[in-house]
Every structure is written in structure tokens, then in C-alpha cells.
PDB file of C-alpha atoms and ligand atoms in Angstrom:
ATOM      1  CA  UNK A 129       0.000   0.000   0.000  1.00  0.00           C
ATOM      2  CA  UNK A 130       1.334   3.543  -0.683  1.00  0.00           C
ATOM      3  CA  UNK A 131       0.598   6.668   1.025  1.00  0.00           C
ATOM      4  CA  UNK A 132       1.649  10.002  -0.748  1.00  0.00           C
ATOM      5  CA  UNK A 133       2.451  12.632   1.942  1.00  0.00           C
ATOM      6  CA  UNK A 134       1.402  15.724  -0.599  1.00  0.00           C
ATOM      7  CA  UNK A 135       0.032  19.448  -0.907  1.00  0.00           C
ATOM      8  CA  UNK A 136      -1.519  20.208  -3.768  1.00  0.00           C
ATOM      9  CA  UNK A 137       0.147  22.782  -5.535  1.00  0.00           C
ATOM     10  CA  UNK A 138       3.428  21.638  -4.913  1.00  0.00           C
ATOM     11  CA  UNK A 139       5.677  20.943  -8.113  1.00  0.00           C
ATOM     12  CA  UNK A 140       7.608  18.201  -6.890  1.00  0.00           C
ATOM     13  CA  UNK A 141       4.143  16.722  -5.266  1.00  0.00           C
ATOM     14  CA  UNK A 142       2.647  16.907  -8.715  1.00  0.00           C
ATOM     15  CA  UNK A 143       6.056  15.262 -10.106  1.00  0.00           C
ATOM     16  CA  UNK A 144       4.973  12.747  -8.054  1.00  0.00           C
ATOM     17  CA  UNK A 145       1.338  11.917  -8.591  1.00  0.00           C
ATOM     18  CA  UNK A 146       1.651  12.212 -12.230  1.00  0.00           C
ATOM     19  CA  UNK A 147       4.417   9.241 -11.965  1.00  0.00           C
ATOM     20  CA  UNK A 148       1.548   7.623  -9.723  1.00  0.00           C
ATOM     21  CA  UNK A 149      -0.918   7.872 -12.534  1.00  0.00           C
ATOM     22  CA  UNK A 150       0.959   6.982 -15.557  1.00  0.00           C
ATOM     23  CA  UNK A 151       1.968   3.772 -14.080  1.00  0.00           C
ATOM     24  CA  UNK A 152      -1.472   3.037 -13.103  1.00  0.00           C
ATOM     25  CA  UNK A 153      -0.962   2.939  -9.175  1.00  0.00           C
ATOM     26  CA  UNK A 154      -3.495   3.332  -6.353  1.00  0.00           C
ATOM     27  CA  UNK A 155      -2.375   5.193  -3.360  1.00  0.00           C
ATOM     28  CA  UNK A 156      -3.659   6.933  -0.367  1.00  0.00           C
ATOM     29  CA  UNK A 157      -2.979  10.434  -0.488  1.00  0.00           C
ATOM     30  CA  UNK A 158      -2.752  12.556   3.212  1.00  0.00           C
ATOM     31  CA  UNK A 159      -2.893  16.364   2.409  1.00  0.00           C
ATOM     32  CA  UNK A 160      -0.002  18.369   4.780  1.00  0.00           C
ATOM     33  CA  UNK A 161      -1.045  21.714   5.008  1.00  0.00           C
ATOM     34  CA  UNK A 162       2.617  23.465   4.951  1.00  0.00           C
ATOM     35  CA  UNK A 163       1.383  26.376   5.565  1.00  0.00           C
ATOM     36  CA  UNK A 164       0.353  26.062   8.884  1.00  0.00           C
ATOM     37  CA  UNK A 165       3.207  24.061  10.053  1.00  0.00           C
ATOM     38  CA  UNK A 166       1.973  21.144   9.513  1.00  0.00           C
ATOM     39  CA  UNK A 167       5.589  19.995   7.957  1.00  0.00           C
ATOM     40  CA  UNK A 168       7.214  20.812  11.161  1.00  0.00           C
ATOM     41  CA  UNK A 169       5.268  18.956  13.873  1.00  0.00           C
ATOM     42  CA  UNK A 170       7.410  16.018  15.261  1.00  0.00           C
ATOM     43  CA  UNK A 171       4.937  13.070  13.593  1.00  0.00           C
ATOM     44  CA  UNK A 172       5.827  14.661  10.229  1.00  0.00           C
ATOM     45  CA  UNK A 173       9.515  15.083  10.965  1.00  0.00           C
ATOM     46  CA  UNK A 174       9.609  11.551  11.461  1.00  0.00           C
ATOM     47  CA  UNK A 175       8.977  10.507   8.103  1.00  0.00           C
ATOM     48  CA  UNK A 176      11.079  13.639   6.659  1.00  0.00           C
ATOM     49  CA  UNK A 177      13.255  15.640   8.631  1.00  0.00           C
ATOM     50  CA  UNK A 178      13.523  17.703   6.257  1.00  0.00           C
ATOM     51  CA  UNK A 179      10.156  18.954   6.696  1.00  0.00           C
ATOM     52  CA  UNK A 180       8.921  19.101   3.280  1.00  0.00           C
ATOM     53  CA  UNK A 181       6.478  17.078   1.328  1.00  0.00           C
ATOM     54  CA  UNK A 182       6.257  15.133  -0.634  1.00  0.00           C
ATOM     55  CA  UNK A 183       7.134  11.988   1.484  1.00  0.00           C
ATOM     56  CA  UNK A 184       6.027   8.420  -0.082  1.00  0.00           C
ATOM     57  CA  UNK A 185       5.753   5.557   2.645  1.00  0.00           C
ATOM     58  CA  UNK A 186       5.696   2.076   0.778  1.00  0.00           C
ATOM     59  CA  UNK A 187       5.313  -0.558   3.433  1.00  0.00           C
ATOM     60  CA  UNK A 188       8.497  -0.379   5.062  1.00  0.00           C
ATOM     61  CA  UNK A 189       9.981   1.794   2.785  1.00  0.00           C
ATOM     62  CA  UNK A 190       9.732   5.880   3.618  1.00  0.00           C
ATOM     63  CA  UNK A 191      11.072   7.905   0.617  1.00  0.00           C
ATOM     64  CA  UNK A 192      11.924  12.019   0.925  1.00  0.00           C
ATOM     65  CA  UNK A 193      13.223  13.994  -2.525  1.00  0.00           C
ATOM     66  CA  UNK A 194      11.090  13.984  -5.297  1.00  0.00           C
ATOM     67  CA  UNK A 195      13.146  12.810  -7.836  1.00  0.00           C
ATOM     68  CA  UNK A 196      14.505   9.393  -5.158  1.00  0.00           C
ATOM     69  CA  UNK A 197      10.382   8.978  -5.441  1.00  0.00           C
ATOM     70  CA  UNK A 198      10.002   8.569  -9.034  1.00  0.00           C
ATOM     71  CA  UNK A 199      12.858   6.588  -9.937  1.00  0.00           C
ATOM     72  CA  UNK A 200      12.182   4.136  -6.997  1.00  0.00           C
ATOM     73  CA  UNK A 201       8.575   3.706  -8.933  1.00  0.00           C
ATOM     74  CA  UNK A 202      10.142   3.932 -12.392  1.00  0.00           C
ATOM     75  CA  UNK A 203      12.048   1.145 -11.606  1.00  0.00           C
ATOM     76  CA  UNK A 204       9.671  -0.887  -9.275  1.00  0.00           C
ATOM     77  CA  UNK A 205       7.756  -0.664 -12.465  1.00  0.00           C
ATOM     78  CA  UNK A 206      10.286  -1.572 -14.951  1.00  0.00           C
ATOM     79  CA  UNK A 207       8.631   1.393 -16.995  1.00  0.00           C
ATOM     80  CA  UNK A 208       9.335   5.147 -18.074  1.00  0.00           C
ATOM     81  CA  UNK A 209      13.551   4.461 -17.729  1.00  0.00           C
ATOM     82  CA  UNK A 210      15.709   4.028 -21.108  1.00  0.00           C
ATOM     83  CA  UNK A 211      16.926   0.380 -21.353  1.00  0.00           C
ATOM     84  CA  UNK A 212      20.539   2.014 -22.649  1.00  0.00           C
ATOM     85  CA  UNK A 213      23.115   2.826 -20.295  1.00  0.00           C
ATOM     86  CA  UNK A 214      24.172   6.046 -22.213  1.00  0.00           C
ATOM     87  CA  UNK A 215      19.972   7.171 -22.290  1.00  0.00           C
ATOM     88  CA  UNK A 216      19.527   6.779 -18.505  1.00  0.00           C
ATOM     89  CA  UNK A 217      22.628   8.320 -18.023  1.00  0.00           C
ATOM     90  CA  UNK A 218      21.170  11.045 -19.882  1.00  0.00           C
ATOM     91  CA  UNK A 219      17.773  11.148 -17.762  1.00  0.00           C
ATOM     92  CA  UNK A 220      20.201  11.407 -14.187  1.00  0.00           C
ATOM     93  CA  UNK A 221      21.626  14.611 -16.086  1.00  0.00           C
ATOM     94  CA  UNK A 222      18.212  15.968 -16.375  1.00  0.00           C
ATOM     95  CA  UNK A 223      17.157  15.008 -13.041  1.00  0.00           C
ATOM     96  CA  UNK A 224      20.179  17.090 -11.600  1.00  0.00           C
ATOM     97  CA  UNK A 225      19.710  19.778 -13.567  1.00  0.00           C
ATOM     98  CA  UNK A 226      16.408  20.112 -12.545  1.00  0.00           C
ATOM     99  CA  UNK A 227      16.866  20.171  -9.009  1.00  0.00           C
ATOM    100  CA  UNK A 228      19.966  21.770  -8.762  1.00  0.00           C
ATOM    101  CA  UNK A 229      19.367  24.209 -11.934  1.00  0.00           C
ATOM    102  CA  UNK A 230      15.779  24.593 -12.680  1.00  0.00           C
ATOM    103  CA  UNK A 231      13.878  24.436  -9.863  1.00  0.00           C
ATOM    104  CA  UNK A 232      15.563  27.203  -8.344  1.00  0.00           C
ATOM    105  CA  UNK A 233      14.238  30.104 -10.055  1.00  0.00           C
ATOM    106  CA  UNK A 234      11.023  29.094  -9.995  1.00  0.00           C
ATOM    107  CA  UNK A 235      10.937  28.258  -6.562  1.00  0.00           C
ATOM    108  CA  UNK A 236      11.872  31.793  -5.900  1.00  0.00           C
ATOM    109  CA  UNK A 237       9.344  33.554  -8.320  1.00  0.00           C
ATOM    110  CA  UNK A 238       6.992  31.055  -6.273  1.00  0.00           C
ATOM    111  CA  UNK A 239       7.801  33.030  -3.108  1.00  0.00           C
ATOM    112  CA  UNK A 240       7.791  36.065  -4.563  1.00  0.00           C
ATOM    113  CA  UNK A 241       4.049  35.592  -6.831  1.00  0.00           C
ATOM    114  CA  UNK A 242       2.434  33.182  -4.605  1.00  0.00           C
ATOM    115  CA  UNK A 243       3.798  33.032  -0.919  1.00  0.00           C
ATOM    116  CA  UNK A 244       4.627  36.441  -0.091  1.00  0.00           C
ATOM    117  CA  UNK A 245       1.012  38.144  -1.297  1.00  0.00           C
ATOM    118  CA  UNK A 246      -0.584  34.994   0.935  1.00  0.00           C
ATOM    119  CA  UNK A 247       1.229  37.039   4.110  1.00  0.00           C
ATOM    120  CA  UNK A 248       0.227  40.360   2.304  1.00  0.00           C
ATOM    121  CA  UNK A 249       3.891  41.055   1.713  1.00  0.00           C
ATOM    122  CA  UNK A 250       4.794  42.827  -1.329  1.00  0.00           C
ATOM    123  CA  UNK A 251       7.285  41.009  -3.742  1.00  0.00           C
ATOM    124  CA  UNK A 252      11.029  42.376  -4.305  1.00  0.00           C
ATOM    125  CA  UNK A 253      11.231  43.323  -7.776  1.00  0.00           C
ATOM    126  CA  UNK A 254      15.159  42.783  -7.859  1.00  0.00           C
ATOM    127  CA  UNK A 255      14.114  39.269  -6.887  1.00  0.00           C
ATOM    128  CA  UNK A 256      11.669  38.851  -9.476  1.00  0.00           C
ATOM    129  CA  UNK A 257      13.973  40.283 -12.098  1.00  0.00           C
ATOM    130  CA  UNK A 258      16.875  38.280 -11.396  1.00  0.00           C
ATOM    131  CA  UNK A 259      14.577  34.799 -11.145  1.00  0.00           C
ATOM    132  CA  UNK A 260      13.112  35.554 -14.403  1.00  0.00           C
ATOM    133  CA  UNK A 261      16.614  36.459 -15.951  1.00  0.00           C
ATOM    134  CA  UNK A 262      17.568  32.691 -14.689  1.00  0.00           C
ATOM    135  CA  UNK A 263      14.920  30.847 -15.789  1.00  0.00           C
ATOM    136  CA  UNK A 264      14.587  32.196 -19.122  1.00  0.00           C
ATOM    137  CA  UNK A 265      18.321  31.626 -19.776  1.00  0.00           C
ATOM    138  CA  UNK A 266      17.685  27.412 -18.532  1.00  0.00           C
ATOM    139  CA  UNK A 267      14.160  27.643 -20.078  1.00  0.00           C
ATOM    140  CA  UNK A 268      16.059  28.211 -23.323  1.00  0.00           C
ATOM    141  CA  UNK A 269      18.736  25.456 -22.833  1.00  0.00           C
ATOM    142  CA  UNK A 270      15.365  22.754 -22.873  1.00  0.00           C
ATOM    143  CA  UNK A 271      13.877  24.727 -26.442  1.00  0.00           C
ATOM    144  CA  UNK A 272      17.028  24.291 -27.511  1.00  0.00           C
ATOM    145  CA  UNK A 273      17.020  20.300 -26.665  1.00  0.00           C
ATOM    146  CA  UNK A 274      13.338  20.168 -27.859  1.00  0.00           C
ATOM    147  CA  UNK A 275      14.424  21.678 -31.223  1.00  0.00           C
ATOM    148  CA  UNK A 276      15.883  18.430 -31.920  1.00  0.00           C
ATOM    149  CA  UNK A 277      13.864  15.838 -30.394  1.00  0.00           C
ATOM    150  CA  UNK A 278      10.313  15.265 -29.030  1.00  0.00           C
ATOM    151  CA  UNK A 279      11.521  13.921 -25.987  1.00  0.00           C
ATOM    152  CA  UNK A 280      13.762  14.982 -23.940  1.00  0.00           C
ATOM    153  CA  UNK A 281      15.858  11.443 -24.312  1.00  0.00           C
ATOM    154  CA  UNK A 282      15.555   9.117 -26.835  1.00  0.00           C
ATOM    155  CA  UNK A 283      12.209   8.630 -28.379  1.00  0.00           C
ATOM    156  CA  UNK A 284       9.714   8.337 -25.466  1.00  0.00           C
ATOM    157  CA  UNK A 285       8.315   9.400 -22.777  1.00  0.00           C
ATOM    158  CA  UNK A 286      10.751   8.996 -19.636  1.00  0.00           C
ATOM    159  CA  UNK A 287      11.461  10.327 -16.493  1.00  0.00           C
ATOM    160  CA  UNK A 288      13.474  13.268 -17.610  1.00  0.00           C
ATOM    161  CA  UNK A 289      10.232  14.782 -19.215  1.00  0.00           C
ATOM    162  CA  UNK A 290       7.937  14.607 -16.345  1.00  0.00           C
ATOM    163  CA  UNK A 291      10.548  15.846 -13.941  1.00  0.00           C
ATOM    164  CA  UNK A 292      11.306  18.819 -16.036  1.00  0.00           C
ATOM    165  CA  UNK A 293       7.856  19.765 -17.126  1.00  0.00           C
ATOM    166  CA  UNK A 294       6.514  19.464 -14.044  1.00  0.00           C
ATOM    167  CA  UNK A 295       8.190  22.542 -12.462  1.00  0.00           C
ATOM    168  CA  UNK A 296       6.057  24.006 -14.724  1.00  0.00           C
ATOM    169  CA  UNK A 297       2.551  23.231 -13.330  1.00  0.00           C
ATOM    170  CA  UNK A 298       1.057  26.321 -11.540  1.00  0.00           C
ATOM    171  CA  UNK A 299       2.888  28.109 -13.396  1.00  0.00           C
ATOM    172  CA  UNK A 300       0.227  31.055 -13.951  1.00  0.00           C
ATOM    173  CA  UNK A 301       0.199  30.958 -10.223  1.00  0.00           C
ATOM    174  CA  UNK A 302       4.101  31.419 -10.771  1.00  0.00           C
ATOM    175  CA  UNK A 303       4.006  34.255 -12.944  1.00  0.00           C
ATOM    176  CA  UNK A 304       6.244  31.953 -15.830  1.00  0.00           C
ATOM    177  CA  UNK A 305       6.233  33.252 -19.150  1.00  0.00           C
ATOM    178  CA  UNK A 306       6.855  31.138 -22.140  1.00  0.00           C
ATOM    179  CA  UNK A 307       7.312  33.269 -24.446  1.00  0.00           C
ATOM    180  CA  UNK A 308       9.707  32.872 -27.066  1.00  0.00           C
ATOM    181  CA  UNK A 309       9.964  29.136 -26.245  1.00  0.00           C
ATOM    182  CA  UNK A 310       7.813  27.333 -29.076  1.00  0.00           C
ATOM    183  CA  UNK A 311       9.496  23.666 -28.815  1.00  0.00           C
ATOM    184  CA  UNK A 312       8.965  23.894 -25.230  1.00  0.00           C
ATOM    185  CA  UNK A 313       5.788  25.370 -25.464  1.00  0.00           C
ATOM    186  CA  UNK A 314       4.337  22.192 -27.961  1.00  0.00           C
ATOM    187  CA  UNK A 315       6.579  19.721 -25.519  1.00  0.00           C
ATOM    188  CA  UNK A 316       4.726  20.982 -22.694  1.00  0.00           C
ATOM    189  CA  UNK A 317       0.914  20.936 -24.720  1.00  0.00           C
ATOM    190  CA  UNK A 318       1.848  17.368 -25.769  1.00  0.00           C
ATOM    191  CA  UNK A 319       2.730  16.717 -21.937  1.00  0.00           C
ATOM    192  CA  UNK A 320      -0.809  18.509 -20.658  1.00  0.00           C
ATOM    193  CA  UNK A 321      -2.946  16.499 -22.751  1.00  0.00           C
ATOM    194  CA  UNK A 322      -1.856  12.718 -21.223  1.00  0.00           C
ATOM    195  CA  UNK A 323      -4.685  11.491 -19.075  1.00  0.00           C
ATOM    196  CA  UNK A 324      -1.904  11.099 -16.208  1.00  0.00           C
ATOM    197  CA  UNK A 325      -1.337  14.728 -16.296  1.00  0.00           C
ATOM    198  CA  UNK A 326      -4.886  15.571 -15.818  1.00  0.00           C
ATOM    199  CA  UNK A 327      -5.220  12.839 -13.269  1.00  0.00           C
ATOM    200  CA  UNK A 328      -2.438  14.401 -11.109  1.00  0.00           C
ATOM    201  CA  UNK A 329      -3.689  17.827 -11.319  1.00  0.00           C
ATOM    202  CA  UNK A 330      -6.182  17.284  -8.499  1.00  0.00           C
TER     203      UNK A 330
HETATM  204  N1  LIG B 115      14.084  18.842  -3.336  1.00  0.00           N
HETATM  205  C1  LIG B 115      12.821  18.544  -2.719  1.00  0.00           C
HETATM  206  C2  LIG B 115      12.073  19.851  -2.512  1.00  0.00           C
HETATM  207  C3  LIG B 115      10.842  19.662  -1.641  1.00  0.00           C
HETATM  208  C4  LIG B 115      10.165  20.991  -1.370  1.00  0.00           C
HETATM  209  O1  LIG B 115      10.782  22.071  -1.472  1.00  0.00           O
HETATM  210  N2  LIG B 115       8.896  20.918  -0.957  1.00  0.00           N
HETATM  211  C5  LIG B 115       8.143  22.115  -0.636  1.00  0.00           C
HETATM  212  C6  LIG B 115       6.845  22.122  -1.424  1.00  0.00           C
HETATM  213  S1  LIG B 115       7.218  22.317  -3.157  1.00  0.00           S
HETATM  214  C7  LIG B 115       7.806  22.110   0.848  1.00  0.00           C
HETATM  215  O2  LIG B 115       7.395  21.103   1.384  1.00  0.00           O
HETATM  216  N3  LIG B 115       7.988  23.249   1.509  1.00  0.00           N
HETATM  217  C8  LIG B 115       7.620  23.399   2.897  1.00  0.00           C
HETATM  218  C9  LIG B 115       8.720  24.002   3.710  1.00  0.00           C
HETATM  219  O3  LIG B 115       9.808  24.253   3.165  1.00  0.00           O
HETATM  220  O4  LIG B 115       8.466  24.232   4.885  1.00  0.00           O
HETATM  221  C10 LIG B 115      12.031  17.559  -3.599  1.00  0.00           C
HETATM  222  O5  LIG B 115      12.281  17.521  -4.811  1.00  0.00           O
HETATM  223  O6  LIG B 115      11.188  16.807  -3.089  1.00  0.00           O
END
């Protein structure tokens, strides 16, 4: 049995459930309301001392870090991972990059667009400015891969694709423009209209 530990709006919670859905698996999903400090409390901490969601518990098994989550299904599953050595090499790089590169940015224009008016704080344009600035420089490094491939490795869908596009749900919330990005923009269309994606946008 698998419980998701999740929060609706979350990036790397949505990374997550879409996984979930394309490979067909039931689950039992327990809202944490992170807002209210919900991820701090000491029965949360248990499971991730981190404090952050999302947390999968299978059986014995209690997972933190999105992208530890997915491959542990992926590969559970025997699905959504190249066969090749050199391909899933390929879809660790993009799993890096996207937490260590990516994700940053728009974590911060998340604070800035979404958190901050929540406390009725005002956002830091310098922030903003330099955020954008970032992820329209890495945005451009994926239409640049997408120029030359559907997917972002090999010829199907994989990993590397739903980690990367899904730091781009809520991204009207966000404030993320796309602008000037058409490969990513028809990557990411393609991506929307899979029944998992719709299933994981709860
Ligand atoms: N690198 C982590 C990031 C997890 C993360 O930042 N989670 C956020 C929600 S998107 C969270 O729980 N924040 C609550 C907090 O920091 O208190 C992952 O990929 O799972």
C-alpha cells in the first residue's frame, strides 16, 4: 500500500502523482497543510526531517526527494527508464539539472508571486527580475534540446520529461512566461494532454 504525503500545488508533489498515474498505481494520499506548520510537527519530521512534502511511505519503505520517489517507482515498475546505459545516463543529467538548476528560479518567483502576497507582503522586484533572468536563460537550454527531439531522451516518454515539465505546473500561479519558447511550449501541450497529467492535477 502507498501513502503520498502531498500538498496540492506543490511541483515536486505533482512530479509525483503524475508518476503515480501513468503507471497506473493506487495510493492513499494525506494532504499536509505546509502552511500552517503542519511539515514541522514532530509526527511529520519523522517521516522527513527535512520537513517538506512530498514523502512516499511504501510498506516499510519511507522515501523524501522527489526525484529518489520517481525513480524508486520507475524502476519498481520496470517502466518510463531508457533500457541504454548512455539514455539513462542522460535522464540522471536531467534530473540534476532540474533540481539543482531549474527548480531554483522558480521556486523563488513562487515566493515572490504566490507566498509572499498569501502574508500580504509585497514582492522584491530585484528578486523577481533576477529569477526571471535565470529561468529564461535554462528555459532556453530545454527549447534548444526540444528543437531536436520530441523527448527529452531518446524517443519516449521517460522520467526526464515529467521531472522537467513538471516545475512548470502552476505556473500562472508562478508568474512563468513562455514566451519565445515554441518547442517547449508544444513539448509541454503534448505533456498537458496525457490522461496522467490531468489525473495528477487534483
Ligand atoms: N528537493 C525537494 C524539494 C521539496 C520541497 O521544497 N517541498 C516544498 C513544497 S514544493 C515544501 O514542502 N515546503 C515546505 C517548507 O519548506 O516548509 C524535492 O524535490 O522533493
Amino acid at each position: 500500500m502507498l501513502t503520498l504525503y502531498d500538498w496540492n500545488l506543490s511541483p515536486n508533489c505533482f512530479k509525483v502523482r503524475w508518476v503515480l498515474a501513468e503507471l497506473s498505481l493506487s495510493y492513499t494520499p494525506v494532504d499536509v497543510d505546509i502552511f500552517s506548520g503542519q511539515g514541522q510537527q514532530g509526527e511529520f519530521l519523522s517521516l522527513n526531517p527535512n520537513g517538506k512534502v512530498p514523502v512516499l511511505k511504501d510498506g516499510d519503505t519511507t522515501l523524501w526527494e522527489s526525484n529518489a520517489i520517481i525513480l524508486y517507482l520507475a524502476r519498481k515498475a520496470g517502466q518510463l527508464l531508457p533500457a541504454d546505459p548512455g539514455q539513462l545516463a542522460m535522464v540522471d543529467q536531467w534530473l540534476h539539472w532540474q533540481a539543482a538548476h531549474y527548480y531554483q528560479p522558480v521556486i523563488g518567483l513562487a515566493l515572490e508571486h504566490m507566498l509572499k502576497p498569501m502574508f500580504d507582503q509585497a514582492a522584491d522586484a530585484q528578486a523577481v527580475q533576477g529569477h526571471t533572468r535565470e529561468f529564461n536563460r535554462l528555459s532556453k537550454i530545454l527549447d534548444q534540446q526540444l528543437s531536436q527531439q520530441n523527448w527529452l531522451v531518446g524517443d519516449q516518454l521517460s522520467l526526464a520529461d515529467i521531472a522537467l515539465a513538471s516545475t512548470l505546473f502552476a505556473r500562472q500561479q508562478v508568474g512563468l512566461s513562455l514566451s519565445g519558447l515554441p518547442y517547449l511550449q508544444n513539448w509541454l501541450e503534448r505533456l498537458e494532454s496525457r490522461s496522467a497529467w490531468q489525473q495528477a492535477s487534483r
